[in-house]
PDB file of C-alpha atoms in Angstrom:
ATOM      1  CA  GLY A   1       6.424  26.913 -76.168  1.00  0.00           C
ATOM      2  CA  GLN A   2      10.053  27.574 -75.417  1.00  0.00           C
ATOM      3  CA  ASN A   3      11.374  26.806 -71.982  1.00  0.00           C
ATOM      4  CA  ILE A   4      14.581  26.798 -69.976  1.00  0.00           C
ATOM      5  CA  ASP A   5      14.682  24.938 -66.655  1.00  0.00           C
ATOM      6  CA  GLN A   6      17.295  25.356 -63.966  1.00  0.00           C
ATOM      7  CA  PRO A   7      17.149  24.843 -60.190  1.00  0.00           C
ATOM      8  CA  THR A   8      16.017  27.871 -58.226  1.00  0.00           C
ATOM      9  CA  GLU A   9      18.640  27.626 -55.518  1.00  0.00           C
ATOM     10  CA  MET A  10      21.642  25.491 -54.595  1.00  0.00           C
ATOM     11  CA  THR A  11      23.949  25.432 -51.595  1.00  0.00           C
ATOM     12  CA  ALA A  12      27.557  24.259 -51.585  1.00  0.00           C
ATOM     13  CA  THR A  13      30.596  24.390 -49.347  1.00  0.00           C
ATOM     14  CA  GLU A  14      33.690  26.488 -49.882  1.00  0.00           C
ATOM     15  CA  GLY A  15      36.394  24.442 -51.615  1.00  0.00           C
ATOM     16  CA  ALA A  16      33.937  21.913 -53.007  1.00  0.00           C
ATOM     17  CA  ILE A  17      32.555  21.330 -56.531  1.00  0.00           C
ATOM     18  CA  VAL A  18      29.035  22.179 -57.669  1.00  0.00           C
ATOM     19  CA  GLN A  19      27.182  21.421 -60.900  1.00  0.00           C
ATOM     20  CA  ILE A  20      24.314  23.638 -62.022  1.00  0.00           C
ATOM     21  CA  ASN A  21      22.066  21.997 -64.595  1.00  0.00           C
ATOM     22  CA  CYS A  22      20.076  23.609 -67.377  1.00  0.00           C
ATOM     23  CA  THR A  23      17.593  21.834 -69.647  1.00  0.00           C
ATOM     24  CA  TYR A  24      15.956  23.497 -72.598  1.00  0.00           C
ATOM     25  CA  GLN A  25      13.187  23.056 -75.138  1.00  0.00           C
ATOM     26  CA  THR A  26      13.516  25.666 -77.863  1.00  0.00           C
ATOM     27  CA  SER A  27      12.656  26.212 -81.506  1.00  0.00           C
ATOM     28  CA  GLY A  28      16.053  25.395 -82.897  1.00  0.00           C
ATOM     29  CA  PHE A  29      19.434  25.934 -81.306  1.00  0.00           C
ATOM     30  CA  ASN A  30      22.203  28.408 -82.033  1.00  0.00           C
ATOM     31  CA  GLY A  31      24.246  28.305 -78.875  1.00  0.00           C
ATOM     32  CA  LEU A  32      23.920  28.282 -75.108  1.00  0.00           C
ATOM     33  CA  PHE A  33      25.254  30.922 -72.731  1.00  0.00           C
ATOM     34  CA  TRP A  34      25.986  31.021 -69.023  1.00  0.00           C
ATOM     35  CA  TYR A  35      26.076  34.328 -67.165  1.00  0.00           C
ATOM     36  CA  GLN A  36      26.969  35.132 -63.570  1.00  0.00           C
ATOM     37  CA  GLN A  37      25.108  37.837 -61.676  1.00  0.00           C
ATOM     38  CA  HIS A  38      26.145  38.981 -58.222  1.00  0.00           C
ATOM     39  CA  ALA A  39      23.414  40.637 -56.165  1.00  0.00           C
ATOM     40  CA  GLY A  40      22.924  44.217 -57.307  1.00  0.00           C
ATOM     41  CA  GLU A  41      25.348  43.876 -60.185  1.00  0.00           C
ATOM     42  CA  ALA A  42      25.282  43.356 -63.936  1.00  0.00           C
ATOM     43  CA  PRO A  43      25.116  39.859 -65.390  1.00  0.00           C
ATOM     44  CA  THR A  44      28.534  38.987 -66.805  1.00  0.00           C
ATOM     45  CA  PHE A  45      29.313  36.468 -69.511  1.00  0.00           C
ATOM     46  CA  LEU A  46      30.871  33.191 -68.355  1.00  0.00           C
ATOM     47  CA  SER A  47      30.734  30.730 -71.231  1.00  0.00           C
ATOM     48  CA  TYR A  48      29.310  29.848 -74.622  1.00  0.00           C
ATOM     49  CA  ASN A  49      28.696  26.363 -76.040  1.00  0.00           C
ATOM     50  CA  VAL A  50      27.487  25.643 -79.541  1.00  0.00           C
ATOM     51  CA  LEU A  51      28.968  22.189 -80.088  1.00  0.00           C
ATOM     52  CA  ASP A  52      28.612  19.147 -77.846  1.00  0.00           C
ATOM     53  CA  GLY A  53      31.235  18.676 -75.214  1.00  0.00           C
ATOM     54  CA  LEU A  54      33.021  20.383 -72.399  1.00  0.00           C
ATOM     55  CA  GLU A  55      34.478  23.896 -72.467  1.00  0.00           C
ATOM     56  CA  GLU A  56      36.909  24.610 -69.659  1.00  0.00           C
ATOM     57  CA  LYS A  57      37.859  28.039 -68.453  1.00  0.00           C
ATOM     58  CA  GLY A  58      39.845  28.038 -65.247  1.00  0.00           C
ATOM     59  CA  ARG A  59      37.727  26.878 -62.319  1.00  0.00           C
ATOM     60  CA  PHE A  60      34.575  26.985 -64.449  1.00  0.00           C
ATOM     61  CA  SER A  61      33.541  24.466 -67.113  1.00  0.00           C
ATOM     62  CA  SER A  62      30.412  24.247 -69.216  1.00  0.00           C
ATOM     63  CA  PHE A  63      29.046  21.145 -70.894  1.00  0.00           C
ATOM     64  CA  LEU A  64      26.526  20.782 -73.698  1.00  0.00           C
ATOM     65  CA  SER A  65      24.528  17.876 -75.104  1.00  0.00           C
ATOM     66  CA  ARG A  66      22.333  19.101 -77.942  1.00  0.00           C
ATOM     67  CA  SER A  67      20.610  15.744 -78.401  1.00  0.00           C
ATOM     68  CA  LYS A  68      19.482  15.816 -74.771  1.00  0.00           C
ATOM     69  CA  GLY A  69      18.730  19.545 -74.609  1.00  0.00           C
ATOM     70  CA  TYR A  70      21.010  19.733 -71.605  1.00  0.00           C
ATOM     71  CA  SER A  71      23.868  21.767 -70.266  1.00  0.00           C
ATOM     72  CA  TYR A  72      25.649  22.133 -66.982  1.00  0.00           C
ATOM     73  CA  LEU A  73      28.006  24.634 -65.424  1.00  0.00           C
ATOM     74  CA  LEU A  74      30.655  23.080 -63.212  1.00  0.00           C
ATOM     75  CA  LEU A  75      32.359  25.220 -60.607  1.00  0.00           C
ATOM     76  CA  LYS A  76      35.447  23.792 -58.896  1.00  0.00           C
ATOM     77  CA  GLU A  77      37.336  24.886 -55.784  1.00  0.00           C
ATOM     78  CA  LEU A  78      34.423  27.039 -54.741  1.00  0.00           C
ATOM     79  CA  GLN A  79      35.160  30.410 -53.221  1.00  0.00           C
ATOM     80  CA  MET A  80      32.863  32.670 -51.220  1.00  0.00           C
ATOM     81  CA  LYS A  81      32.886  35.141 -54.119  1.00  0.00           C
ATOM     82  CA  ASP A  82      31.177  32.500 -56.281  1.00  0.00           C
ATOM     83  CA  SER A  83      27.962  33.175 -54.365  1.00  0.00           C
ATOM     84  CA  ALA A  84      25.777  34.604 -57.122  1.00  0.00           C
ATOM     85  CA  SER A  85      22.966  33.781 -59.496  1.00  0.00           C
ATOM     86  CA  TYR A  86      23.834  31.802 -62.605  1.00  0.00           C
ATOM     87  CA  LEU A  87      21.716  32.394 -65.691  1.00  0.00           C
ATOM     88  CA  CYS A  88      21.358  29.937 -68.559  1.00  0.00           C
ATOM     89  CA  ALA A  89      20.234  31.260 -71.950  1.00  0.00           C
ATOM     90  CA  VAL A  90      19.705  29.565 -75.328  1.00  0.00           C
ATOM     91  CA  ARG A  91      19.746  31.235 -78.721  1.00  0.00           C
ATOM     92  CA  ASP A  92      16.932  29.788 -80.829  1.00  0.00           C
ATOM     93  CA  SER A  93      16.587  29.394 -84.597  1.00  0.00           C
ATOM     94  CA  ASN A  94      15.664  33.096 -84.921  1.00  0.00           C
ATOM     95  CA  TYR A  95      18.715  34.083 -82.867  1.00  0.00           C
ATOM     96  CA  GLN A  96      16.453  35.151 -80.017  1.00  0.00           C
ATOM     97  CA  LEU A  97      17.792  34.565 -76.520  1.00  0.00           C
ATOM     98  CA  ILE A  98      15.558  32.453 -74.297  1.00  0.00           C
ATOM     99  CA  TRP A  99      16.460  32.834 -70.612  1.00  0.00           C
ATOM    100  CA  GLY A 100      16.115  30.621 -67.580  1.00  0.00           C
ATOM    101  CA  ALA A 101      15.030  32.142 -64.284  1.00  0.00           C
ATOM    102  CA  GLY A 102      18.515  31.677 -62.831  1.00  0.00           C
ATOM    103  CA  THR A 103      20.020  29.541 -60.083  1.00  0.00           C
ATOM    104  CA  LYS A 104      21.002  31.251 -56.858  1.00  0.00           C
ATOM    105  CA  LEU A 105      24.147  29.628 -55.551  1.00  0.00           C
ATOM    106  CA  ILE A 106      24.918  29.989 -51.851  1.00  0.00           C
ATOM    107  CA  ILE A 107      28.429  29.136 -50.686  1.00  0.00           C
ATOM    108  CA  LYS A 108      28.908  28.258 -47.036  1.00  0.00           C
ATOM    109  CA  PRO A 109      32.257  28.276 -45.204  1.00  0.00           C
TER     110      PRO A 109
ATOM    111  CA  GLU B   1      34.797  54.866 -68.963  1.00  0.00           C
ATOM    112  CA  THR B   2      34.324  51.386 -70.300  1.00  0.00           C
ATOM    113  CA  GLY B   3      31.437  48.965 -70.630  1.00  0.00           C
ATOM    114  CA  VAL B   4      27.772  49.758 -70.191  1.00  0.00           C
ATOM    115  CA  THR B   5      26.641  52.370 -67.684  1.00  0.00           C
ATOM    116  CA  GLN B   6      23.105  53.007 -66.520  1.00  0.00           C
ATOM    117  CA  THR B   7      21.618  55.920 -64.611  1.00  0.00           C
ATOM    118  CA  PRO B   8      19.989  56.292 -62.223  1.00  0.00           C
ATOM    119  CA  ARG B   9      20.821  53.149 -60.265  1.00  0.00           C
ATOM    120  CA  HIS B  10      17.710  53.554 -58.133  1.00  0.00           C
ATOM    121  CA  LEU B  11      14.449  55.327 -58.889  1.00  0.00           C
ATOM    122  CA  VAL B  12      11.255  55.685 -56.899  1.00  0.00           C
ATOM    123  CA  MET B  13       8.293  57.193 -58.658  1.00  0.00           C
ATOM    124  CA  GLY B  14       4.604  57.635 -58.265  1.00  0.00           C
ATOM    125  CA  MET B  15       2.148  56.330 -60.794  1.00  0.00           C
ATOM    126  CA  THR B  16       1.603  59.774 -62.299  1.00  0.00           C
ATOM    127  CA  ASN B  17       5.271  60.733 -62.645  1.00  0.00           C
ATOM    128  CA  LYS B  18       7.340  60.874 -65.802  1.00  0.00           C
ATOM    129  CA  LYS B  19      10.947  59.753 -65.582  1.00  0.00           C
ATOM    130  CA  SER B  20      13.639  58.395 -67.862  1.00  0.00           C
ATOM    131  CA  LEU B  21      16.313  55.733 -67.595  1.00  0.00           C
ATOM    132  CA  LYS B  22      19.560  56.276 -69.436  1.00  0.00           C
ATOM    133  CA  CYS B  23      22.056  53.800 -70.812  1.00  0.00           C
ATOM    134  CA  GLU B  24      25.395  54.467 -72.463  1.00  0.00           C
ATOM    135  CA  GLN B  25      27.808  51.949 -73.940  1.00  0.00           C
ATOM    136  CA  HIS B  26      31.483  52.569 -74.650  1.00  0.00           C
ATOM    137  CA  LEU B  27      32.143  49.326 -76.513  1.00  0.00           C
ATOM    138  CA  GLY B  28      31.520  50.403 -80.071  1.00  0.00           C
ATOM    139  CA  HIS B  29      28.571  48.031 -80.360  1.00  0.00           C
ATOM    140  CA  ASN B  30      25.718  48.478 -82.794  1.00  0.00           C
ATOM    141  CA  ALA B  31      22.890  46.786 -80.905  1.00  0.00           C
ATOM    142  CA  MET B  32      21.315  47.853 -77.627  1.00  0.00           C
ATOM    143  CA  TYR B  33      18.619  46.206 -75.540  1.00  0.00           C
ATOM    144  CA  TRP B  34      16.267  46.865 -72.647  1.00  0.00           C
ATOM    145  CA  TYR B  35      15.434  43.946 -70.376  1.00  0.00           C
ATOM    146  CA  LYS B  36      13.152  43.712 -67.360  1.00  0.00           C
ATOM    147  CA  GLN B  37      14.332  41.514 -64.496  1.00  0.00           C
ATOM    148  CA  SER B  38      11.849  40.496 -61.799  1.00  0.00           C
ATOM    149  CA  ALA B  39      12.650  38.247 -58.866  1.00  0.00           C
ATOM    150  CA  LYS B  40      12.744  34.537 -59.717  1.00  0.00           C
ATOM    151  CA  LYS B  41      11.635  35.171 -63.309  1.00  0.00           C
ATOM    152  CA  PRO B  42      13.569  34.916 -66.569  1.00  0.00           C
ATOM    153  CA  LEU B  43      14.856  38.072 -68.127  1.00  0.00           C
ATOM    154  CA  GLU B  44      12.152  39.665 -70.270  1.00  0.00           C
ATOM    155  CA  LEU B  45      13.321  41.303 -73.466  1.00  0.00           C
ATOM    156  CA  MET B  46      11.526  44.615 -73.976  1.00  0.00           C
ATOM    157  CA  PHE B  47      13.157  46.426 -76.883  1.00  0.00           C
ATOM    158  CA  VAL B  48      16.011  45.917 -79.318  1.00  0.00           C
ATOM    159  CA  TYR B  49      17.756  48.560 -81.382  1.00  0.00           C
ATOM    160  CA  ASN B  50      20.162  47.656 -84.159  1.00  0.00           C
ATOM    161  CA  PHE B  51      22.095  50.492 -85.810  1.00  0.00           C
ATOM    162  CA  LYS B  52      19.671  52.942 -84.103  1.00  0.00           C
ATOM    163  CA  GLU B  53      16.610  51.270 -85.628  1.00  0.00           C
ATOM    164  CA  GLN B  54      14.110  49.521 -83.399  1.00  0.00           C
ATOM    165  CA  THR B  55      13.983  45.918 -84.498  1.00  0.00           C
ATOM    166  CA  GLU B  56      11.935  44.439 -81.697  1.00  0.00           C
ATOM    167  CA  ASN B  57       9.155  45.484 -79.364  1.00  0.00           C
ATOM    168  CA  ASN B  58       7.958  42.543 -77.306  1.00  0.00           C
ATOM    169  CA  SER B  59       4.371  43.727 -76.790  1.00  0.00           C
ATOM    170  CA  VAL B  60       5.528  46.218 -74.197  1.00  0.00           C
ATOM    171  CA  PRO B  61       2.832  48.576 -72.835  1.00  0.00           C
ATOM    172  CA  SER B  62       2.949  52.076 -74.262  1.00  0.00           C
ATOM    173  CA  ARG B  63       3.728  53.516 -70.833  1.00  0.00           C
ATOM    174  CA  PHE B  64       7.304  52.412 -71.665  1.00  0.00           C
ATOM    175  CA  SER B  65       8.767  54.417 -74.527  1.00  0.00           C
ATOM    176  CA  PRO B  66      12.302  53.752 -75.790  1.00  0.00           C
ATOM    177  CA  GLU B  67      14.553  56.202 -77.579  1.00  0.00           C
ATOM    178  CA  CYS B  68      17.862  55.530 -79.298  1.00  0.00           C
ATOM    179  CA  PRO B  69      19.433  58.747 -80.590  1.00  0.00           C
ATOM    180  CA  ASN B  70      22.677  57.019 -81.630  1.00  0.00           C
ATOM    181  CA  SER B  71      24.403  53.647 -81.318  1.00  0.00           C
ATOM    182  CA  SER B  72      25.919  54.557 -77.960  1.00  0.00           C
ATOM    183  CA  HIS B  73      22.884  55.838 -76.085  1.00  0.00           C
ATOM    184  CA  LEU B  74      19.547  54.323 -75.168  1.00  0.00           C
ATOM    185  CA  PHE B  75      16.759  55.766 -73.079  1.00  0.00           C
ATOM    186  CA  LEU B  76      13.622  54.307 -71.559  1.00  0.00           C
ATOM    187  CA  HIS B  77      10.959  56.928 -70.899  1.00  0.00           C
ATOM    188  CA  LEU B  78       8.484  56.013 -68.183  1.00  0.00           C
ATOM    189  CA  HIS B  79       4.986  57.443 -67.823  1.00  0.00           C
ATOM    190  CA  THR B  80       1.976  56.487 -65.650  1.00  0.00           C
ATOM    191  CA  LEU B  81       3.549  53.257 -64.516  1.00  0.00           C
ATOM    192  CA  GLN B  82       1.851  50.625 -62.384  1.00  0.00           C
ATOM    193  CA  PRO B  83       3.173  49.043 -59.177  1.00  0.00           C
ATOM    194  CA  GLU B  84       3.726  45.768 -61.060  1.00  0.00           C
ATOM    195  CA  ASP B  85       6.283  47.596 -63.184  1.00  0.00           C
ATOM    196  CA  SER B  86       8.602  47.696 -60.189  1.00  0.00           C
ATOM    197  CA  ALA B  87      11.669  45.692 -61.220  1.00  0.00           C
ATOM    198  CA  LEU B  88      15.312  45.910 -62.227  1.00  0.00           C
ATOM    199  CA  TYR B  89      15.694  47.325 -65.738  1.00  0.00           C
ATOM    200  CA  LEU B  90      18.830  46.157 -67.464  1.00  0.00           C
ATOM    201  CA  CYS B  91      20.411  47.668 -70.514  1.00  0.00           C
ATOM    202  CA  ALA B  92      22.702  45.540 -72.667  1.00  0.00           C
ATOM    203  CA  SER B  93      24.695  45.878 -75.855  1.00  0.00           C
ATOM    204  CA  SER B  94      26.226  43.536 -78.401  1.00  0.00           C
ATOM    205  CA  GLN B  95      28.167  43.851 -81.609  1.00  0.00           C
ATOM    206  CA  GLU B  96      24.900  43.531 -83.512  1.00  0.00           C
ATOM    207  CA  SER B  97      21.545  41.933 -82.873  1.00  0.00           C
ATOM    208  CA  GLY B  98      21.000  38.458 -84.220  1.00  0.00           C
ATOM    209  CA  GLY B  99      24.706  37.788 -84.113  1.00  0.00           C
ATOM    210  CA  VAL B 100      26.572  35.149 -82.164  1.00  0.00           C
ATOM    211  CA  GLY B 101      28.358  37.393 -79.698  1.00  0.00           C
ATOM    212  CA  GLU B 102      27.521  37.721 -76.061  1.00  0.00           C
ATOM    213  CA  LEU B 103      25.623  40.542 -74.394  1.00  0.00           C
ATOM    214  CA  PHE B 104      27.306  43.085 -72.172  1.00  0.00           C
ATOM    215  CA  PHE B 105      25.014  44.324 -69.425  1.00  0.00           C
ATOM    216  CA  GLY B 106      24.847  47.452 -67.340  1.00  0.00           C
ATOM    217  CA  GLU B 107      24.287  47.182 -63.597  1.00  0.00           C
ATOM    218  CA  GLY B 108      20.641  48.077 -63.951  1.00  0.00           C
ATOM    219  CA  SER B 109      18.205  50.680 -62.706  1.00  0.00           C
ATOM    220  CA  ARG B 110      16.131  49.489 -59.748  1.00  0.00           C
ATOM    221  CA  LEU B 111      12.653  50.976 -60.227  1.00  0.00           C
ATOM    222  CA  THR B 112      10.038  51.160 -57.503  1.00  0.00           C
ATOM    223  CA  VAL B 113       6.552  52.398 -58.433  1.00  0.00           C
ATOM    224  CA  LEU B 114       4.435  53.520 -55.503  1.00  0.00           C
TER     225      LEU B 114
END
């Protein structure tokens, strides 16, 4: 079967760095997405990786290793507003999106 | 208005009621989706419409009935729901289904079935 694994919950301190991991086993691979979802709000697109390596976008970076079935989202200089759930999703060979259950990130002062 | 808007934001209904969720996108996209989001579970894809045609129905019970009158509007008609159907229902759109672009989500309709 197809599966996406990510930690259920993480806690970090304001100003610090946190890495949220995502591992996947899917039928083929056509890209990996990260979304951010604040409580009671819509998920919003953060990043897309289709080739191996690091994609940097401001304080957020996303890394992909296709051979390892692994990605991470790196958040730097954490702010209280970064408290949210982070969803990992992989597009399989049929271009279907397979979703992880999300990682709830709690930022403490 | 921009983006994807969903109404109502909150809905409480009994098991014998009939209600509808509405979604409207102002992005000029051709694909629209209904997802179910339950606590600590992955998003569950329910229905996909591409150019107004339903292209996917993920074995959703018939008590959920989608309708897509045009590329900008999507409805989810609800009838004789069960308490386990209580969840957040998210609408999303994309340029077209099966493409490489990202999804744009609405804020969801929080459904409680009593």
